[in-house]
mmCIF file of C-alpha atoms (C1' of nucleotides) in Angstrom:
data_model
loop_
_atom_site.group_PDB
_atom_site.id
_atom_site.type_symbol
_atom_site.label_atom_id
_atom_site.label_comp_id
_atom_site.label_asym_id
_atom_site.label_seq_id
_atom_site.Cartn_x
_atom_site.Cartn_y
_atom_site.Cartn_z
ATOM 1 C CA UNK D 1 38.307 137.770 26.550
ATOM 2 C CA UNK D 2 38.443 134.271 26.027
ATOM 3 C CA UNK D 3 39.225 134.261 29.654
ATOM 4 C CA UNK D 4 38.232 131.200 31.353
ATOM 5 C CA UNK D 5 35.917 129.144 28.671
ATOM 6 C CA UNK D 6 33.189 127.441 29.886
ATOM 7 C CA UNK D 7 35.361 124.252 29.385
ATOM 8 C CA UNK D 8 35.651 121.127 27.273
ATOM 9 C CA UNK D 9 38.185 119.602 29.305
ATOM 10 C CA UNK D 10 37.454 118.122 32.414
ATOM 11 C CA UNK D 11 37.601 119.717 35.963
ATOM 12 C CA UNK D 12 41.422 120.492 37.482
ATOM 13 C CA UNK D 13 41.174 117.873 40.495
ATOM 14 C CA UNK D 14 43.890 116.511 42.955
ATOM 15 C CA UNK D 15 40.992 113.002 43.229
ATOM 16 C CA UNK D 16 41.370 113.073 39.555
ATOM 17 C CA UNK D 17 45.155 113.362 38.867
ATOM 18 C CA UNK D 18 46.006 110.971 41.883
ATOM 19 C CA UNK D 19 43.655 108.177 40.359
ATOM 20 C CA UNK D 20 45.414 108.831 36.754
ATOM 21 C CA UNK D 21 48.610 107.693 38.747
ATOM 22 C CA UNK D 22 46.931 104.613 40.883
ATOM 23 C CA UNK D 23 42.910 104.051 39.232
ATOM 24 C CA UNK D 24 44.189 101.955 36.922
ATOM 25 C CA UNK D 25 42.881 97.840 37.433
ATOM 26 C CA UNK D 26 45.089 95.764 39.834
ATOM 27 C CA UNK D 27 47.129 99.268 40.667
ATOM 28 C CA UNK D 28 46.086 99.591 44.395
ATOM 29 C CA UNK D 29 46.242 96.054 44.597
ATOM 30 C CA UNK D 30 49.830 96.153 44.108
ATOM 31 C CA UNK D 31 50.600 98.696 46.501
ATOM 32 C CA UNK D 32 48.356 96.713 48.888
ATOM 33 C CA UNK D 33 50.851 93.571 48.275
ATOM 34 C CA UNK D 34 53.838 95.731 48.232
ATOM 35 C CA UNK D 35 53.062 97.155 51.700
ATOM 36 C CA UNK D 36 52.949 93.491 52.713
ATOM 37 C CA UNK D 37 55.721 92.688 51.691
ATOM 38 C CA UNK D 38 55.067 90.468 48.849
ATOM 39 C CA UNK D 39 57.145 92.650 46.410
ATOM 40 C CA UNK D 40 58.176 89.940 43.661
ATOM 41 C CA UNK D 41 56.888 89.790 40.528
ATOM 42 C CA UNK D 42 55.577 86.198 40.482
ATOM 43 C CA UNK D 43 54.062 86.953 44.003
ATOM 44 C CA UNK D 44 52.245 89.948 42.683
ATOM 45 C CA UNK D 45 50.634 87.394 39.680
ATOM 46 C CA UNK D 46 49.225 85.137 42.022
ATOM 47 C CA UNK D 47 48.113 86.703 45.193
ATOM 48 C CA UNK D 48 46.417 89.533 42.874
ATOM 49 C CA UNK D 49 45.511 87.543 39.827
ATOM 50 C CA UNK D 50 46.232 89.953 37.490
ATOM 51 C CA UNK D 51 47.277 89.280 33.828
ATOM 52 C CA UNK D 52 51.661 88.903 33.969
ATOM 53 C CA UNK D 53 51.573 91.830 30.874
ATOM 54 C CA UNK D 54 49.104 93.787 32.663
ATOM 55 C CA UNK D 55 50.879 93.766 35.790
ATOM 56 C CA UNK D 56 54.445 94.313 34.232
ATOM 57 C CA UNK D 57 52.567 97.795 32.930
ATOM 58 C CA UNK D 58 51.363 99.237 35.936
ATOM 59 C CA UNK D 59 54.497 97.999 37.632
ATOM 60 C CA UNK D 60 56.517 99.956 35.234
ATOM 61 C CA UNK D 61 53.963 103.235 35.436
ATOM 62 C CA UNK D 62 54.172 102.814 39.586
ATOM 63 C CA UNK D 63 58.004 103.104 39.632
ATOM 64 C CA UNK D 64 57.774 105.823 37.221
ATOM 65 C CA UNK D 65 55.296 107.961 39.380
ATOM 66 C CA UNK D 66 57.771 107.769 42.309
ATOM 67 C CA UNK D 67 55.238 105.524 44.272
ATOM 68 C CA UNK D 68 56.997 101.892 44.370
ATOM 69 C CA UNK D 69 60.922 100.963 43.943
ATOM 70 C CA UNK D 70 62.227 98.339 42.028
ATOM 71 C CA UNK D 71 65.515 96.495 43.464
ATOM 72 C CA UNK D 72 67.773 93.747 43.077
ATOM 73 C CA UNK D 73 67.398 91.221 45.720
ATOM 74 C CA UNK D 74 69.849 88.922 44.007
ATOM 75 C CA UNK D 75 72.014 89.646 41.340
ATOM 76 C CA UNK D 76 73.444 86.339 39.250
ATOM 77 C CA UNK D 77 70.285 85.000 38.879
ATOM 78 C CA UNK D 78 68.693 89.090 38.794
ATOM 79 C CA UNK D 79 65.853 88.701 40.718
ATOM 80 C CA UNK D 80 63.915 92.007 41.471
ATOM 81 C CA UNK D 81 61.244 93.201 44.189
ATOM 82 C CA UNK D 82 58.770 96.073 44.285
ATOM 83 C CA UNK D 83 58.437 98.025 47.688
ATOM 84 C CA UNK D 84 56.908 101.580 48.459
ATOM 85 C CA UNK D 85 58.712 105.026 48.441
ATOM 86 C CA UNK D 86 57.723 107.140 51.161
ATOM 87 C CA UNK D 87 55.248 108.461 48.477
ATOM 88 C CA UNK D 88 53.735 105.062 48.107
ATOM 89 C CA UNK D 89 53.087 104.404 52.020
ATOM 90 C CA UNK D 90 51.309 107.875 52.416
ATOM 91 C CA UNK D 91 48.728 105.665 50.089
ATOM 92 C CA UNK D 92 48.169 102.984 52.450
ATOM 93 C CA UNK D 93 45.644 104.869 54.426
ATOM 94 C CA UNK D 94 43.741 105.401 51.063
ATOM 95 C CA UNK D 95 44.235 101.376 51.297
ATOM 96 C CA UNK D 96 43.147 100.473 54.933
ATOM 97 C CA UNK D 97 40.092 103.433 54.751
ATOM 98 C CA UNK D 98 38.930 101.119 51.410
ATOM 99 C CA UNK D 99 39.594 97.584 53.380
ATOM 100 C CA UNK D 100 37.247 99.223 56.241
ATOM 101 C CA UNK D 101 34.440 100.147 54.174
ATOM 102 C CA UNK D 102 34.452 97.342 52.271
ATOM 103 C CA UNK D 103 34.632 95.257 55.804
ATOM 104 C CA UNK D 104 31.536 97.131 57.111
ATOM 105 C CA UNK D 105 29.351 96.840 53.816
ATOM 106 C CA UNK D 106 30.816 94.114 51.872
ATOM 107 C CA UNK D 107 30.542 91.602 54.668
ATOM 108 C CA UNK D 108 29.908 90.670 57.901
ATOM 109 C CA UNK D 109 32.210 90.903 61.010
ATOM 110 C CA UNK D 110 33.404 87.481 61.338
ATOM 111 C CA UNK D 111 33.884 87.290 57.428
ATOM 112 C CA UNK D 112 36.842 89.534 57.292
ATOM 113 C CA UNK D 113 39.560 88.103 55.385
ATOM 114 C CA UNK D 114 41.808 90.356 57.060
ATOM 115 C CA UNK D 115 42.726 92.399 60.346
ATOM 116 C CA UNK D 116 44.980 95.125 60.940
ATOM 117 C CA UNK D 117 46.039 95.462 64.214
ATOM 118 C CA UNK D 118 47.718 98.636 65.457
ATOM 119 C CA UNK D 119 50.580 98.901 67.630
ATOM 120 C CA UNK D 120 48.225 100.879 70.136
ATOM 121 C CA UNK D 121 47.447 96.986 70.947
ATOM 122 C CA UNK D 122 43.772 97.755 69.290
ATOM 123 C CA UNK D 123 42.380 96.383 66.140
ATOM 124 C CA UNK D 124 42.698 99.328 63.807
ATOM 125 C CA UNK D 125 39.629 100.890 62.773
ATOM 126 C CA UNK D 126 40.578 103.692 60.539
ATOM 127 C CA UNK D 127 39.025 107.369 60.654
ATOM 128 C CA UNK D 128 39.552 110.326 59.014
ATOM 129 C CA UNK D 129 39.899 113.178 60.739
ATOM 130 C CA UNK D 130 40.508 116.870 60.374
ATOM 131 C CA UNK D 131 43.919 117.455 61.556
ATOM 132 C CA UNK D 132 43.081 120.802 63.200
ATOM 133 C CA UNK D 133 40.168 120.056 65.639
ATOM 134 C CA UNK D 134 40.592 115.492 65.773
ATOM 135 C CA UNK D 135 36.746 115.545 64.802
ATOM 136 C CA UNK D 136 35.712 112.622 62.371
ATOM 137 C CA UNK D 137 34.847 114.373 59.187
ATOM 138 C CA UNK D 138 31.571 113.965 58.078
ATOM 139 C CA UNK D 139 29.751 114.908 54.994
ATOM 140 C CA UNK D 140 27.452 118.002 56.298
ATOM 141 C CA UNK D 141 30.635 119.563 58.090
ATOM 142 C CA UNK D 142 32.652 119.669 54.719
ATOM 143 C CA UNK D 143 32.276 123.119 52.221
ATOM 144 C CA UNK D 144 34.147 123.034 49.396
ATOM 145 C CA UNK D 145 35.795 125.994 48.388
ATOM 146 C CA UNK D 146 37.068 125.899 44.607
ATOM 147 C CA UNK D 147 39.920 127.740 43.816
ATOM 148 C CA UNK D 148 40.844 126.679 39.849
ATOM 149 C CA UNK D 149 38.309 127.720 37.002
ATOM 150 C CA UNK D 150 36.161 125.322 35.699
ATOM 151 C CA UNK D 151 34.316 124.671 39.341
ATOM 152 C CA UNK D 152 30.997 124.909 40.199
ATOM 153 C CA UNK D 153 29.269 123.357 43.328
ATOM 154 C CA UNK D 154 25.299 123.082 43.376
ATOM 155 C CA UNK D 155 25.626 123.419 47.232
ATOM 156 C CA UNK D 156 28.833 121.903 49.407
ATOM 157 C CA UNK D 157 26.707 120.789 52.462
ATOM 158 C CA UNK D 158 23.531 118.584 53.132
ATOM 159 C CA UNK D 159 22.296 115.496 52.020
ATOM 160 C CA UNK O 1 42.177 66.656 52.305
ATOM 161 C CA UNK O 2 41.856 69.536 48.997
ATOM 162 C CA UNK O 3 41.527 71.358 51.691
ATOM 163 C CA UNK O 4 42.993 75.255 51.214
ATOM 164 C CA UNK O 5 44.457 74.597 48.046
ATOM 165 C CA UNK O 6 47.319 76.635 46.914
ATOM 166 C CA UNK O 7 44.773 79.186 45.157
ATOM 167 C CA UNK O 8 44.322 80.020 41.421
ATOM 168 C CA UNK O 9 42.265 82.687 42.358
ATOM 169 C CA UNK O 10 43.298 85.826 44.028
ATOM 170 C CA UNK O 11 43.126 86.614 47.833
ATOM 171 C CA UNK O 12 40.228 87.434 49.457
ATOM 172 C CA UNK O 13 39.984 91.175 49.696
ATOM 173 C CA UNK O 14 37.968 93.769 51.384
ATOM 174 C CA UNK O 15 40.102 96.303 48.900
ATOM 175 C CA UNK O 16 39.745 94.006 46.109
ATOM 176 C CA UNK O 17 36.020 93.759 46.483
ATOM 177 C CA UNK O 18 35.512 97.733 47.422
ATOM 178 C CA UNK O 19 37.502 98.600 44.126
ATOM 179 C CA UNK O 20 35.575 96.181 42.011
ATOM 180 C CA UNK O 21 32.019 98.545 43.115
ATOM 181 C CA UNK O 22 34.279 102.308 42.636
ATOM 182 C CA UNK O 23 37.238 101.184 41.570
ATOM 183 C CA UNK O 24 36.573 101.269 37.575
ATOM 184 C CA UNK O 25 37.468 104.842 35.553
ATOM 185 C CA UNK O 26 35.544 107.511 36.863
ATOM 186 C CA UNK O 27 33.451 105.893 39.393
ATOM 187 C CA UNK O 28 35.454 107.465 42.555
ATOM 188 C CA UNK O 29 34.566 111.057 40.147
ATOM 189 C CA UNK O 30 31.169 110.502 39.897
ATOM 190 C CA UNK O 31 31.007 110.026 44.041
ATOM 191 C CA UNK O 32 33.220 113.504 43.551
ATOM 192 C CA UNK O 33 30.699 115.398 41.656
ATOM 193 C CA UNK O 34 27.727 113.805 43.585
ATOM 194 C CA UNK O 35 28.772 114.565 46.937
ATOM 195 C CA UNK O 36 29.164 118.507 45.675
ATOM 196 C CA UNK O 37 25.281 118.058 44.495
ATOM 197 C CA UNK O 38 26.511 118.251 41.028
ATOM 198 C CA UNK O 39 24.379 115.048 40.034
ATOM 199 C CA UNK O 40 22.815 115.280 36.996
ATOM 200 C CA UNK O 41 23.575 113.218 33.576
ATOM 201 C CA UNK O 42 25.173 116.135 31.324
ATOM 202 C CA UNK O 43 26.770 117.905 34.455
ATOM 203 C CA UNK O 44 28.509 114.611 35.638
ATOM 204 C CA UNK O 45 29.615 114.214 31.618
ATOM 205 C CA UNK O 46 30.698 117.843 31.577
ATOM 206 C CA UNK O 47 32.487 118.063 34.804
ATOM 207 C CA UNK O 48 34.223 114.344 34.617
ATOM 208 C CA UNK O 49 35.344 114.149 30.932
ATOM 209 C CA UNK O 50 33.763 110.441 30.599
ATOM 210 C CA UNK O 51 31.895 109.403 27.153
ATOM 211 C CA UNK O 52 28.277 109.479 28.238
ATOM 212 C CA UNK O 53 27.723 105.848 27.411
ATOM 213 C CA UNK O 54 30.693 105.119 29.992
ATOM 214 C CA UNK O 55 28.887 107.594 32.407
ATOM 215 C CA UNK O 56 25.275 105.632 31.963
ATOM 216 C CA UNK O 57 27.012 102.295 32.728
ATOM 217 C CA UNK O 58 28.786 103.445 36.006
ATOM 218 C CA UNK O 59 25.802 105.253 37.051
ATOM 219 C CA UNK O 60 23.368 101.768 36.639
ATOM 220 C CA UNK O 61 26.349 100.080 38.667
ATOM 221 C CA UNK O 62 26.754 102.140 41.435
ATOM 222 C CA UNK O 63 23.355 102.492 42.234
ATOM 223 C CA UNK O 64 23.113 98.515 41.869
ATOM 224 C CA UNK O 65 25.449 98.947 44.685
ATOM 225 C CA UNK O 66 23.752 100.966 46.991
ATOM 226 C CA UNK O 67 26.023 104.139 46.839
ATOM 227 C CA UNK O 68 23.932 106.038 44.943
ATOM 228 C CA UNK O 69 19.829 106.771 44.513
ATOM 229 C CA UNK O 70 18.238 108.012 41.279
ATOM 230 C CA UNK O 71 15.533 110.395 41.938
ATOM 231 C CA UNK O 72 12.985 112.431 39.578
ATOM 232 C CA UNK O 73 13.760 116.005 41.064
ATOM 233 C CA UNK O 74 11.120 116.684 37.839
ATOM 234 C CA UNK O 75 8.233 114.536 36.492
ATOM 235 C CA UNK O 76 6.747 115.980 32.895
ATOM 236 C CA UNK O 77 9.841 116.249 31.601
ATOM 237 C CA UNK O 78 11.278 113.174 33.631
ATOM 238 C CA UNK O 79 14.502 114.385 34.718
ATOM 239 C CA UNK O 80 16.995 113.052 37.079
ATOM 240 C CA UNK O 81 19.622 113.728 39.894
ATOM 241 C CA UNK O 82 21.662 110.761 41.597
ATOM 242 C CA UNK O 83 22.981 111.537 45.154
ATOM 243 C CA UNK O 84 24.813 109.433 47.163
ATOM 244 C CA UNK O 85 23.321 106.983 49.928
ATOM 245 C CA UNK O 86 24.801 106.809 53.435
ATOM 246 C CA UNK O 87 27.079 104.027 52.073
ATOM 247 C CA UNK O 88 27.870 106.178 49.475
ATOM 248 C CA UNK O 89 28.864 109.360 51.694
ATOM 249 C CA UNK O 90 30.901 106.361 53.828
ATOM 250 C CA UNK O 91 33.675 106.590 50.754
ATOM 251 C CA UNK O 92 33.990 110.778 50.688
ATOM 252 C CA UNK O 93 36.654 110.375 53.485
ATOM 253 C CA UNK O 94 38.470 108.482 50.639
ATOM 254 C CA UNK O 95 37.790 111.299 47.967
ATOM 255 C CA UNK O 96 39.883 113.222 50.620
ATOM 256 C CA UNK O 97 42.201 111.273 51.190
ATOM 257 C CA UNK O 98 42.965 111.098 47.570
ATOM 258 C CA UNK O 99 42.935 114.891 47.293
ATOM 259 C CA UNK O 100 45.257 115.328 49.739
ATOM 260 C CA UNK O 101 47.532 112.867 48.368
ATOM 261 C CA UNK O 102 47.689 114.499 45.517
ATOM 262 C CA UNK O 103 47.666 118.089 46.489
ATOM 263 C CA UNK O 104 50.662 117.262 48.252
ATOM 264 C CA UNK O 105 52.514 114.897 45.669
ATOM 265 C CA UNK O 106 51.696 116.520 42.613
ATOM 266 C CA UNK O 107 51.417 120.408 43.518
ATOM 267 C CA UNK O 108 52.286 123.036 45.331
ATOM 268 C CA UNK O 109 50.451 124.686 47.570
ATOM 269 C CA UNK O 110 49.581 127.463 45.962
ATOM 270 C CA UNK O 111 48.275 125.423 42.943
ATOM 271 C CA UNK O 112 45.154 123.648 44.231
ATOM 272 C CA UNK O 113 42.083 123.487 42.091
ATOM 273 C CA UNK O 114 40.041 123.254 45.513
ATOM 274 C CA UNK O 115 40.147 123.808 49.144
ATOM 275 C CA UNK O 116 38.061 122.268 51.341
ATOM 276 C CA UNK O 117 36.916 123.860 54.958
ATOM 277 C CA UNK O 118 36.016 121.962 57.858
ATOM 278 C CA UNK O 119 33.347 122.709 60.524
ATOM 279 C CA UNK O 120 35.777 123.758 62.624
ATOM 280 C CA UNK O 121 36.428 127.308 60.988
ATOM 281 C CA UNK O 122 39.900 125.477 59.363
ATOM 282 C CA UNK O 123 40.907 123.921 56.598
ATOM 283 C CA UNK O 124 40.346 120.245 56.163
ATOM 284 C CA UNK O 125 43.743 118.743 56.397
ATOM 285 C CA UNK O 126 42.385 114.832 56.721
ATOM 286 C CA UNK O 127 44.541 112.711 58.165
ATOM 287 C CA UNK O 128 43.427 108.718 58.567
ATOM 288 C CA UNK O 129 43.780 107.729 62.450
ATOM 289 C CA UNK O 130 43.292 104.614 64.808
ATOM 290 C CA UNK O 131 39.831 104.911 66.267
ATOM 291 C CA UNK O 132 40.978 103.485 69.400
ATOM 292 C CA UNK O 133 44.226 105.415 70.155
ATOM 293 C CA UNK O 134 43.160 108.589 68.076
ATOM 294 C CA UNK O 135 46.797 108.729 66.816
ATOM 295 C CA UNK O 136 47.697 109.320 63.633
ATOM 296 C CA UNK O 137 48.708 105.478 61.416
ATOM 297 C CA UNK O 138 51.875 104.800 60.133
ATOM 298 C CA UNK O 139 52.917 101.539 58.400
ATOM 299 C CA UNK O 140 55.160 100.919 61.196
ATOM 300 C CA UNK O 141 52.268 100.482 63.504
ATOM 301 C CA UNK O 142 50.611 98.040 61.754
ATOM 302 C CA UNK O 143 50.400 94.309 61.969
ATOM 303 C CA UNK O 144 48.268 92.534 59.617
ATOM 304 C CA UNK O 145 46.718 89.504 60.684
ATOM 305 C CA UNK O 146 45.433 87.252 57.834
ATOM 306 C CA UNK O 147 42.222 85.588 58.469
ATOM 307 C CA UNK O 148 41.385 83.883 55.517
ATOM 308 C CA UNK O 149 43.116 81.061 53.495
ATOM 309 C CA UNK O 150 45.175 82.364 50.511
ATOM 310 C CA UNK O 151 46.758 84.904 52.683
ATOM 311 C CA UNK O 152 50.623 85.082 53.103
ATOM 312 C CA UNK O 153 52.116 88.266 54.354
ATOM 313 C CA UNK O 154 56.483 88.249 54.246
ATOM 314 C CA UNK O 155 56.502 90.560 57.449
ATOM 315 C CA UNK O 156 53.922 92.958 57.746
ATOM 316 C CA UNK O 157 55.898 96.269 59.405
ATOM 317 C CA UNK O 158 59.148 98.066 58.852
ATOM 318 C CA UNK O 159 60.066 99.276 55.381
ATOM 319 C "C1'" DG L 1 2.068 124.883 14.843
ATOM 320 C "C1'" DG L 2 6.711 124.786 13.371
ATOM 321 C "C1'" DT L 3 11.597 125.805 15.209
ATOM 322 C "C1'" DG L 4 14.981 125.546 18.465
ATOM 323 C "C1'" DG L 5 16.800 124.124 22.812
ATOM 324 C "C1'" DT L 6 17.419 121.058 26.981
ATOM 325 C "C1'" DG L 7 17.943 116.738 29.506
ATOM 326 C "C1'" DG L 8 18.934 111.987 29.722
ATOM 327 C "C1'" DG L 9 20.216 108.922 27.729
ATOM 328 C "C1'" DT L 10 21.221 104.867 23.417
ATOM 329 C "C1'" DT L 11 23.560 103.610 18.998
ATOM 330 C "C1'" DT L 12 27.389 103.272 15.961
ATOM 331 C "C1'" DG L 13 31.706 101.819 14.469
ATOM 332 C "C1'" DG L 14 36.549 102.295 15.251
ATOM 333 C "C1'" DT L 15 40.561 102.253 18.623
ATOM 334 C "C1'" DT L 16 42.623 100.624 22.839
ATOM 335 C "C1'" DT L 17 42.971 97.409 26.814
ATOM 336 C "C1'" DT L 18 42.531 93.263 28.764
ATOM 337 C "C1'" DC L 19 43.085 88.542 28.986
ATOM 338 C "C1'" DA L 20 44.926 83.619 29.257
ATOM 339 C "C1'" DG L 21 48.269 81.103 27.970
ATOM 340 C "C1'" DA L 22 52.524 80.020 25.604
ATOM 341 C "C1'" DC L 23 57.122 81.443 25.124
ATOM 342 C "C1'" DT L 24 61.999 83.319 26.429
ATOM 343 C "C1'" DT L 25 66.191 83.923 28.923
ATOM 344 C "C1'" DA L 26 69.066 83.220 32.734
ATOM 345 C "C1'" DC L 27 70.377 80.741 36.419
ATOM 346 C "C1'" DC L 28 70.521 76.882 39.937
ATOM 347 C "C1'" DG L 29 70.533 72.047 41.762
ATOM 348 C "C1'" DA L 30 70.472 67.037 41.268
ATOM 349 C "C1'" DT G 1 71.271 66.807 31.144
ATOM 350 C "C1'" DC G 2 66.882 67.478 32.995
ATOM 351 C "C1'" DG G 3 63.807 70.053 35.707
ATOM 352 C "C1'" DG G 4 62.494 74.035 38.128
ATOM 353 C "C1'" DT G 5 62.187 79.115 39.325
ATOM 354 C "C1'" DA G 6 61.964 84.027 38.389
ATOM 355 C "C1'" DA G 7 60.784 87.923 35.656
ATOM 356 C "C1'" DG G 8 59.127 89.138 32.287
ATOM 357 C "C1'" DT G 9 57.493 89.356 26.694
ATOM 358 C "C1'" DC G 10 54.467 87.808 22.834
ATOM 359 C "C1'" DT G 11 50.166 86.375 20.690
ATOM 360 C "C1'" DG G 12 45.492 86.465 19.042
ATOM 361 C "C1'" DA G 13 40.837 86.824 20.555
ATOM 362 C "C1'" DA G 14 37.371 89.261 23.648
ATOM 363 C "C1'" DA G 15 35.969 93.245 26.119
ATOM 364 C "C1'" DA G 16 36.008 98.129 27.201
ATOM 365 C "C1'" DC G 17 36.477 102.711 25.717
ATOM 366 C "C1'" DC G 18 35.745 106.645 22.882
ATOM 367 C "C1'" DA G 19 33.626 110.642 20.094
ATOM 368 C "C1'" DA G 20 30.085 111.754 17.677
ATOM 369 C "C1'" DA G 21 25.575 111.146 16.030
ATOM 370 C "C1'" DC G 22 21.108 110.076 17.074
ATOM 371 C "C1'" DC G 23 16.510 109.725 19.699
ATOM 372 C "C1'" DC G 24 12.535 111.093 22.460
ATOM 373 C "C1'" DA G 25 10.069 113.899 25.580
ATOM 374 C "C1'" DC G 26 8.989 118.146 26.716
ATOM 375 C "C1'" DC G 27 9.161 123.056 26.964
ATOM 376 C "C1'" DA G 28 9.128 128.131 24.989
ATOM 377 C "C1'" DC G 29 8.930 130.962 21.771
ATOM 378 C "C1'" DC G 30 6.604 133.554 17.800
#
DNA sequence: GGTGGTGGGTTTGGTTTTCAGACTTACCGA
DNA sequence: TCGGTAAGTCTGAAAACCAAACCCACCACC
């Protein structure tokens, strides 16, 4: 019966294997560039200020895990540019739910370095919401249900 | 006039400066494990997979930060439980954004380690919205609007 | 009153990453 | 021919990571 093992190895987790892919330093920060636009390599060096060798790593590991594209914009000289797959731009709410908490605790509201306005006409304020019902999700409405082995929760609900 | 200067540093960043409080390995799984009540030293080292030293580090750093508290849930022995503050629960909308990324990027759907269930009686399918409009973003409905010097965006929609 | 176990770490010493800066290769324009 | 740009690669030193061992209270026995 060695069945299910109390476990050495860490916990089976979607949070866990997405930040394998994009937790790494400077890897969000590229996808945040690449949404803008700013898909060249020497771009990438100086608006994130990330190390060239560093960046030509995670660059490499992005494109791998489906998330960014690399292209020719010029052949003769080759000159390339990163831009999200459909993959990569399901991120940039990950992105703009970061830039918002960051906004509201980082800082105050005339500091922001950046707004995001949506084509509603509004400045975007991002929420997340449970498809289903539209509510804003909120800690004490959330229970986790575990489905792998290896899970235990103390108590899904409260503060 | 050194005015703006072309900038050796990188952009000011409301991402940047979120990721540099949770963006290092494992911090975003500590908030995991904390938010389930699962917020004690040797369960966060059991259930994350980090070298405890690694773990003791993040732990002093994120409650430097204000997203988590260190309580005594038992004096004589002293022994401890972090939970998360209100600033801290603030980021669990992008622990599930995360998870759903990656439940539907990097498994199928009968393959998830965890299911989460909203208020509501359904599942929690969270889905990052404009406050103002309620709909649903999409990078094609988003202009960004630098603020700060440093900032060049090439064309902030379309892909 | 010694033995073993638990909880929350710190210490150790070796491996891996990161870093800044210099270098490379290819092309263009003056 | 000289200078500049773009997209990287290379280098050696500094920092971070890692697994395992250790430490210090404090139980709970027997």
């Amino acid at each position: 019966m060695a069945a299910t093992k109390d476990s050495k190895e860490p916990r089976p987790c979607s949070i866990a294997d997405t930040l394998a892919l994009v937790g790494e330093k400077y890897s969000l920060l590229v996808l945040r560039e690449v949404c803008l636009r700013n898909g060249r390599f020497d771009q990438l060096v100086r608006n994130i200020g990330a190390p060239r060798d560093v960046l030509a790593t995670r660059l490499r590991r992005l494109v791998d895990a489906g998330i960014l594209t690399k292209r020719a914009y010029s052949e003769r000289p080759q000159r390339f540019e990163y831009r999200p797959t459909p993959a990569g731009l399901e991120l940039e709410p990950v992105l703009m739910t970061l830039m918002a908490w960051g906004d509201r605790h980082l800082r105050t509201a005339d500091d922001r370095p950046m707004v995001v306005e949506h084509s509603c006409g509004n400045e975007l304020v991002p929420t997340v919401t449970c498809a289903t019902c539209g509510d804003r999700i909120h800690h004490e409405d959330l229970i986790a249900h575990p489905q792998a082995p290896g899970w235990t929760v103390a108590g899904p609900t409260a503060a």
